Amino acid sequence: MAENKNNSAEKAKASSILEIRSLQKAFGGHVVLKDISLSVERGNVISIIGPSGSGKSTLLRCASFLETADGGDILYDGKYAMHDGVYASKAELNRCRTRFGLVFQNFNLFPHYSVLRNVSEPPIIHGVDKETARERAMELLKKMGLDGKENAYPFQLSGGQQQRVAIARALALNPEVLYFDEPTSALDPELTGEVLKVIKQLAEDKMTMVVVTHEMPFARAVSNHVIFMDGGVIVEEGHPEAVFGNPTQERTRQFLRNYQR
Amino acid sequence: MKKILSIALALTMLLALGVTAFAADDPVADRTSFVMGIDPEYPPFSYLGDDGNYTGFDVEVCQAVCDLLGWKLEVFGVNWDEKLVQLDSMECDCVWSGMTILDSMKEAGYVISEPYYDNTQVLVVKADSGFASSEDLAGKVVAVQLGTSGEALLNGDLSDLAATFENVITCDSFLKCFTELEGNAVDAVFVDLPVAASYVAKHDGLNVIDENLGAEQYGIAFRSGDEALCEAVDAAVQELVENGTYAEIAAKEEYADIVNNLLFLSETEEAAPEAEAEAAA
Amino acid sequence: MSLMTMIIKMSEGLSKTCAIFFLTLLFSLPLGMIVALLRMSKIKIVSAVTRFIITILRGTPLMLQLLAVTYGPYYLFGANVARNKLIPVVIAFSINYAAYFAEIYRGGIESIPVGQYEAAEVLGYTKFQTFMRIILPQVIKRIMPSVTNEVVTLVKDTSMAFTVSYQEMFTIGKQIANSQTSFMPFLVAGAFYYIFNVIVDWVMGRIEKRLDYYR
């Protein structure tokens, strides 16, 4: 873990894969994100924690263009996807899309596709030849501990297995950063472990990740940067040991206290 | 076939009897009302008048008959191609609406009144078509109304003529037959003369070919077993003929096209005892 | 007329009944999809107009629409009435059924979770690819029972072509019934429709079963 941290610190200035500045978003009259700024450097694992409705999922959805932000900048690898509230061209956004992958809370696997096709079709539509895509998919499934499941359909799998297929699907496109939107919230408690284990393994492989999560011990153990959000603002951020061990803000302390109970 | 037919009819009637409160030993004397089944689209015999009530020659005569016998008249529009089924199911007491008497009706047991009208079947064509006889229509398309005597003729006595046509299509109303003709979808309409005459009088560009293709007679159909009712109506009509009411109705302007073919006016009073005997048989 | 002659005569009409049935499905199934997409259009005026047309098609009797399509052009513009009645009949049926199918499709499309669209978007599927590969196959599975219902209704509705004098099976049955003063042709017609629908049911059941590999 320490090694990981040092690595990312070295690269920090050179290589922000994602940078967000003063991001704003309101639904109707309700402001969900107020002036959020963050930067994701290659090799880092960032956890975003906070109570429900704090805007952390919205932040991730804005970063992956599923929600249209109202103002601010979004940059991928130094290039504007949104500049002062104005989105870049469709083509530029599509280029940005190839840089990130997103793992949903509800997996959102395609139920009519086999596990293999779920993982192999996205690369194929991006022009990868079928055989290569297939081999890569098999490799990823194996890595996720899903060998032998390639011909199963999602409904035949447990929630934990489905989420691992979803991770494999996201990885199949070789993203530079992987977003997780509460990846274990829809799972039975006994199934969260297998998914967290996979994410931990990815962290060890130096995968850049942003994880919105309620799993505090996991966030503390895996990430090298933690962001605590509440009411649409970043209340506190820093090294996990600092945020979890010695929070400076009262709201952070209160939140963590509630969680420990 | 006959057997199946009679079983089917018997079943329908049983069903109908089940739902209708039927008692009366003397169906005529105890009767207070009379339901007349008509084709509401068959001017000038029966149609929806300008005032929204059913009228026509048959309806007026029937009204006079009911007045005479002290019945309350109710006019019921039947679906013409299912008129006999509706008669069987007691929806009406008779079918009286420019109805051609067919042998098959008598064979099926229906009681038929004295014929009152000599029907002529004609072909109506477009005036500019140049067709002057039925022979000119060889290889052409002819429309006929479903359930009319015209249709029966083309399937029966006139099947040789029908075979020379390219095709005979059946419409469920004569209005559609004429629309098909005016819209050039068919070349001729085979129809009863009075209908032809009244339609051609109101619409330009049509011609009636002067050729009588079927001599038949109109009568009133009653259910099997209603001989007494039939006789009562026949007798009442005769009384109307004698007291002049019948002629009075027939003299109206709207019936000018049919007046010459009314049997009771053109013949002596003792007309058609033969038909009566047949009906009773 | 023997029962056999009757059945043979009515079978001749059956081919026309089948023509209405298959041609209507051929045109109305895809047309319904176009209508459904117009109905869901983000352009307000397009969806409002489409919606209005659908209410008319669903809110008026098919028989009236048959008459309008067949004779309307003559009464409005003095145009010729079609000699081959199959054309107006199939047009009227296709338009009418497209309206019903459109509403079924719309219900199906709207029942697909938004997450499916989001997943496809993030994975870089184009809108067209998303619809054809991800949404449509799932919609088809979901709407099969409703579509089967409509198809069964269509079999029976073909008899309505008699209003515009198209000589399909039921029209011929009525003609025989008239000339023979017999109820028999209606029983024969009923049997024909029943057998037809048993076959339709079986085919649709097979299709539903083939889509049963996932939930």
mmCIF file of N, CA, C and O in Angstrom, chain B residues 1 4-5 81-82 84-85 141 146-147 151 169-172 176 179-180 182-185 187, chain C residues 1 6 67 71 74-75 80-83 85 162-163 165 167 171 174-175 178 181-184:
data_model
loop_
_atom_site.group_PDB
_atom_site.id
_atom_site.type_symbol
_atom_site.label_atom_id
_atom_site.label_comp_id
_atom_site.label_asym_id
_atom_site.label_seq_id
_atom_site.Cartn_x
_atom_site.Cartn_y
_atom_site.Cartn_z
ATOM 1 N N MET B 1 -77.668 -32.875 -44.891
ATOM 2 C CA MET B 1 -77.673 -31.397 -44.888
ATOM 3 C C MET B 1 -78.990 -30.859 -44.349
ATOM 4 O O MET B 1 -79.034 -30.062 -43.422
ATOM 5 N N ILE B 4 -79.358 -31.602 -40.699
ATOM 6 C CA ILE B 4 -78.554 -30.686 -39.876
ATOM 7 C C ILE B 4 -79.237 -29.332 -39.806
ATOM 8 O O ILE B 4 -79.373 -28.732 -38.737
ATOM 9 N N LEU B 5 -79.735 -28.930 -40.971
ATOM 10 C CA LEU B 5 -80.415 -27.644 -41.051
ATOM 11 C C LEU B 5 -81.599 -27.608 -40.105
ATOM 12 O O LEU B 5 -81.757 -26.677 -39.312
ATOM 13 N N ASP B 81 -78.918 -10.179 -44.617
ATOM 14 C CA ASP B 81 -78.456 -11.522 -44.965
ATOM 15 C C ASP B 81 -78.629 -12.515 -43.818
ATOM 16 O O ASP B 81 -78.322 -13.675 -43.953
ATOM 17 N N GLU B 82 -79.148 -12.055 -42.688
ATOM 18 C CA GLU B 82 -79.448 -13.000 -41.612
ATOM 19 C C GLU B 82 -80.902 -12.862 -41.177
ATOM 20 O O GLU B 82 -81.269 -13.205 -40.065
ATOM 21 N N LEU B 84 -83.640 -14.423 -41.828
ATOM 22 C CA LEU B 84 -84.421 -15.588 -41.410
ATOM 23 C C LEU B 84 -83.974 -16.096 -40.041
ATOM 24 O O LEU B 84 -84.784 -16.592 -39.256
ATOM 25 N N VAL B 85 -82.707 -15.967 -39.764
ATOM 26 C CA VAL B 85 -82.219 -16.342 -38.433
ATOM 27 C C VAL B 85 -82.855 -15.434 -37.387
ATOM 28 O O VAL B 85 -83.301 -15.879 -36.333
ATOM 29 N N VAL B 141 -67.131 -7.181 -64.384
ATOM 30 C CA VAL B 141 -67.389 -7.447 -62.972
ATOM 31 C C VAL B 141 -68.753 -6.863 -62.590
ATOM 32 O O VAL B 141 -69.070 -5.731 -62.938
ATOM 33 N N LEU B 146 -75.664 -8.766 -51.068
ATOM 34 C CA LEU B 146 -75.689 -10.041 -50.346
ATOM 35 C C LEU B 146 -77.081 -10.274 -49.766
ATOM 36 O O LEU B 146 -77.668 -9.387 -49.167
ATOM 37 N N GLY B 147 -77.609 -11.461 -50.000
ATOM 38 C CA GLY B 147 -78.892 -11.806 -49.396
ATOM 39 C C GLY B 147 -80.094 -11.360 -50.190
ATOM 40 O O GLY B 147 -81.230 -11.534 -49.748
ATOM 41 N N GLU B 151 -78.854 -11.982 -55.841
ATOM 42 C CA GLU B 151 -77.738 -12.868 -55.551
ATOM 43 C C GLU B 151 -78.174 -14.322 -55.731
ATOM 44 O O GLU B 151 -77.457 -15.133 -56.322
ATOM 45 N N ILE B 169 -69.227 -9.778 -57.340
ATOM 46 C CA ILE B 169 -68.889 -9.489 -55.944
ATOM 47 C C ILE B 169 -70.157 -9.126 -55.178
ATOM 48 O O ILE B 169 -71.094 -8.570 -55.726
ATOM 49 N N THR B 170 -70.182 -9.501 -53.920
ATOM 50 C CA THR B 170 -71.363 -9.233 -53.098
ATOM 51 C C THR B 170 -71.039 -8.141 -52.082
ATOM 52 O O THR B 170 -70.032 -8.205 -51.397
ATOM 53 N N CYS B 171 -71.930 -7.153 -52.017
ATOM 54 C CA CYS B 171 -71.789 -6.085 -51.034
ATOM 55 C C CYS B 171 -72.890 -6.245 -50.003
ATOM 56 O O CYS B 171 -73.927 -6.822 -50.291
ATOM 57 N N ASP B 172 -72.665 -5.715 -48.802
ATOM 58 C CA ASP B 172 -73.700 -5.913 -47.794
ATOM 59 C C ASP B 172 -74.756 -4.815 -47.807
ATOM 60 O O ASP B 172 -75.638 -4.814 -46.967
ATOM 61 N N LYS B 176 -73.413 0.364 -51.271
ATOM 62 C CA LYS B 176 -72.027 0.017 -51.575
ATOM 63 C C LYS B 176 -71.916 -0.498 -53.009
ATOM 64 O O LYS B 176 -70.947 -0.197 -53.704
ATOM 65 N N THR B 179 -71.812 2.480 -55.114
ATOM 66 C CA THR B 179 -70.542 3.199 -54.934
ATOM 67 C C THR B 179 -69.434 2.505 -55.717
ATOM 68 O O THR B 179 -68.596 3.145 -56.347
ATOM 69 N N GLU B 180 -69.452 1.178 -55.675
ATOM 70 C CA GLU B 180 -68.463 0.410 -56.443
ATOM 71 C C GLU B 180 -68.593 0.732 -57.933
ATOM 72 O O GLU B 180 -67.598 0.876 -58.633
ATOM 73 N N GLU B 182 -69.989 3.518 -59.325
ATOM 74 C CA GLU B 182 -69.606 4.907 -59.600
ATOM 75 C C GLU B 182 -68.103 5.106 -59.460
ATOM 76 O O GLU B 182 -67.515 5.942 -60.129
ATOM 77 N N GLY B 183 -67.482 4.334 -58.583
ATOM 78 C CA GLY B 183 -66.041 4.422 -58.407
ATOM 79 C C GLY B 183 -65.283 3.526 -59.358
ATOM 80 O O GLY B 183 -64.092 3.288 -59.173
ATOM 81 N N ASN B 184 -65.986 2.992 -60.340
ATOM 82 C CA ASN B 184 -65.371 2.189 -61.400
ATOM 83 C C ASN B 184 -64.730 0.889 -60.924
ATOM 84 O O ASN B 184 -63.846 0.350 -61.576
ATOM 85 N N ALA B 185 -65.144 0.402 -59.762
ATOM 86 C CA ALA B 185 -64.587 -0.864 -59.305
ATOM 87 C C ALA B 185 -65.346 -2.033 -59.915
ATOM 88 O O ALA B 185 -64.829 -3.136 -60.017
ATOM 89 N N ASP B 187 -68.506 -3.033 -63.103
ATOM 90 C CA ASP B 187 -69.043 -2.507 -64.356
ATOM 91 C C ASP B 187 -70.560 -2.448 -64.366
ATOM 92 O O ASP B 187 -71.153 -1.762 -65.188
ATOM 93 N N MET C 1 -76.450 -28.561 -51.140
ATOM 94 C CA MET C 1 -74.978 -28.481 -51.125
ATOM 95 C C MET C 1 -74.433 -29.357 -49.999
ATOM 96 O O MET C 1 -74.855 -29.245 -48.860
ATOM 97 N N MET C 6 -69.290 -27.299 -49.369
ATOM 98 C CA MET C 6 -69.284 -26.078 -48.576
ATOM 99 C C MET C 6 -67.870 -25.778 -48.086
ATOM 100 O O MET C 6 -67.372 -24.653 -48.205
ATOM 101 N N LEU C 67 -64.133 1.107 -44.401
ATOM 102 C CA LEU C 67 -64.981 1.858 -45.329
ATOM 103 C C LEU C 67 -64.285 3.134 -45.768
ATOM 104 O O LEU C 67 -64.292 3.485 -46.947
ATOM 105 N N TYR C 71 -63.664 3.514 -49.616
ATOM 106 C CA TYR C 71 -64.561 4.402 -50.361
ATOM 107 C C TYR C 71 -64.255 5.886 -50.155
ATOM 108 O O TYR C 71 -64.733 6.723 -50.917
ATOM 109 N N TYR C 74 -63.003 7.874 -53.113
ATOM 110 C CA TYR C 74 -64.036 8.133 -54.116
ATOM 111 C C TYR C 74 -64.922 9.296 -53.680
ATOM 112 O O TYR C 74 -65.168 10.232 -54.443
ATOM 113 N N TYR C 75 -65.392 9.252 -52.435
ATOM 114 C CA TYR C 75 -66.308 10.301 -51.995
ATOM 115 C C TYR C 75 -65.618 11.657 -51.868
ATOM 116 O O TYR C 75 -66.213 12.694 -52.087
ATOM 117 N N ASN C 80 -61.135 6.494 -58.373
ATOM 118 C CA ASN C 80 -61.702 5.171 -58.585
ATOM 119 C C ASN C 80 -61.621 4.331 -57.310
ATOM 120 O O ASN C 80 -60.677 4.441 -56.541
ATOM 121 N N VAL C 81 -62.630 3.489 -57.131
ATOM 122 C CA VAL C 81 -62.597 2.527 -56.038
ATOM 123 C C VAL C 81 -61.723 1.365 -56.501
ATOM 124 O O VAL C 81 -61.795 0.952 -57.663
ATOM 125 N N ALA C 82 -60.870 0.878 -55.603
ATOM 126 C CA ALA C 82 -59.946 -0.194 -56.000
ATOM 127 C C ALA C 82 -60.713 -1.430 -56.449
ATOM 128 O O ALA C 82 -61.662 -1.854 -55.791
ATOM 129 N N ARG C 83 -60.312 -1.969 -57.586
ATOM 130 C CA ARG C 83 -60.959 -3.206 -58.045
ATOM 131 C C ARG C 83 -60.498 -4.376 -57.209
ATOM 132 O O ARG C 83 -61.278 -5.261 -56.874
ATOM 133 N N LYS C 85 -59.816 -5.485 -53.905
ATOM 134 C CA LYS C 85 -60.102 -5.000 -52.558
ATOM 135 C C LYS C 85 -59.034 -5.382 -51.547
ATOM 136 O O LYS C 85 -58.991 -4.851 -50.443
ATOM 137 N N PHE C 162 -65.515 -8.301 -45.111
ATOM 138 C CA PHE C 162 -66.765 -8.433 -45.865
ATOM 139 C C PHE C 162 -67.467 -7.086 -46.053
ATOM 140 O O PHE C 162 -68.164 -6.887 -47.038
ATOM 141 N N THR C 163 -67.246 -6.142 -45.134
ATOM 142 C CA THR C 163 -67.920 -4.841 -45.260
ATOM 143 C C THR C 163 -67.549 -4.129 -46.544
ATOM 144 O O THR C 163 -68.278 -3.273 -47.001
ATOM 145 N N SER C 165 -66.794 -5.896 -49.261
ATOM 146 C CA SER C 165 -67.051 -6.877 -50.310
ATOM 147 C C SER C 165 -65.814 -7.638 -50.759
ATOM 148 O O SER C 165 -65.710 -8.031 -51.904
ATOM 149 N N GLN C 167 -63.959 -10.919 -50.921
ATOM 150 C CA GLN C 167 -64.557 -12.259 -50.832
ATOM 151 C C GLN C 167 -63.700 -13.212 -50.005
ATOM 152 O O GLN C 167 -63.216 -14.208 -50.508
ATOM 153 N N THR C 171 -67.206 -13.989 -45.880
ATOM 154 C CA THR C 171 -68.142 -13.476 -46.876
ATOM 155 C C THR C 171 -68.738 -14.634 -47.674
ATOM 156 O O THR C 171 -69.946 -14.687 -47.904
ATOM 157 N N LYS C 174 -71.209 -16.455 -45.606
ATOM 158 C CA LYS C 174 -72.497 -15.764 -45.537
ATOM 159 C C LYS C 174 -73.302 -15.998 -46.804
ATOM 160 O O LYS C 174 -74.517 -16.188 -46.759
ATOM 161 N N GLN C 175 -72.600 -15.962 -47.943
ATOM 162 C CA GLN C 175 -73.300 -16.182 -49.212
ATOM 163 C C GLN C 175 -73.929 -17.571 -49.252
ATOM 164 O O GLN C 175 -75.082 -17.741 -49.661
ATOM 165 N N ASN C 178 -76.926 -17.819 -47.066
ATOM 166 C CA ASN C 178 -78.089 -17.208 -47.669
ATOM 167 C C ASN C 178 -78.765 -18.089 -48.683
ATOM 168 O O ASN C 178 -79.971 -18.279 -48.665
ATOM 169 N N THR C 181 -80.214 -21.110 -47.012
ATOM 170 C CA THR C 181 -80.938 -20.855 -45.761
ATOM 171 C C THR C 181 -80.498 -21.840 -44.683
ATOM 172 O O THR C 181 -81.292 -22.584 -44.131
ATOM 173 N N SER C 182 -79.205 -21.811 -44.416
ATOM 174 C CA SER C 182 -78.640 -22.772 -43.469
ATOM 175 C C SER C 182 -77.647 -22.090 -42.550
ATOM 176 O O SER C 182 -76.994 -21.117 -42.922
ATOM 177 N N PHE C 183 -77.565 -22.631 -41.361
ATOM 178 C CA PHE C 183 -76.642 -22.084 -40.374
ATOM 179 C C PHE C 183 -75.263 -22.726 -40.482
ATOM 180 O O PHE C 183 -74.287 -22.255 -39.920
ATOM 181 N N MET C 184 -75.230 -23.832 -41.222
ATOM 182 C CA MET C 184 -74.030 -24.667 -41.291
ATOM 183 C C MET C 184 -72.750 -23.904 -41.661
ATOM 184 O O MET C 184 -71.709 -24.105 -41.019
#
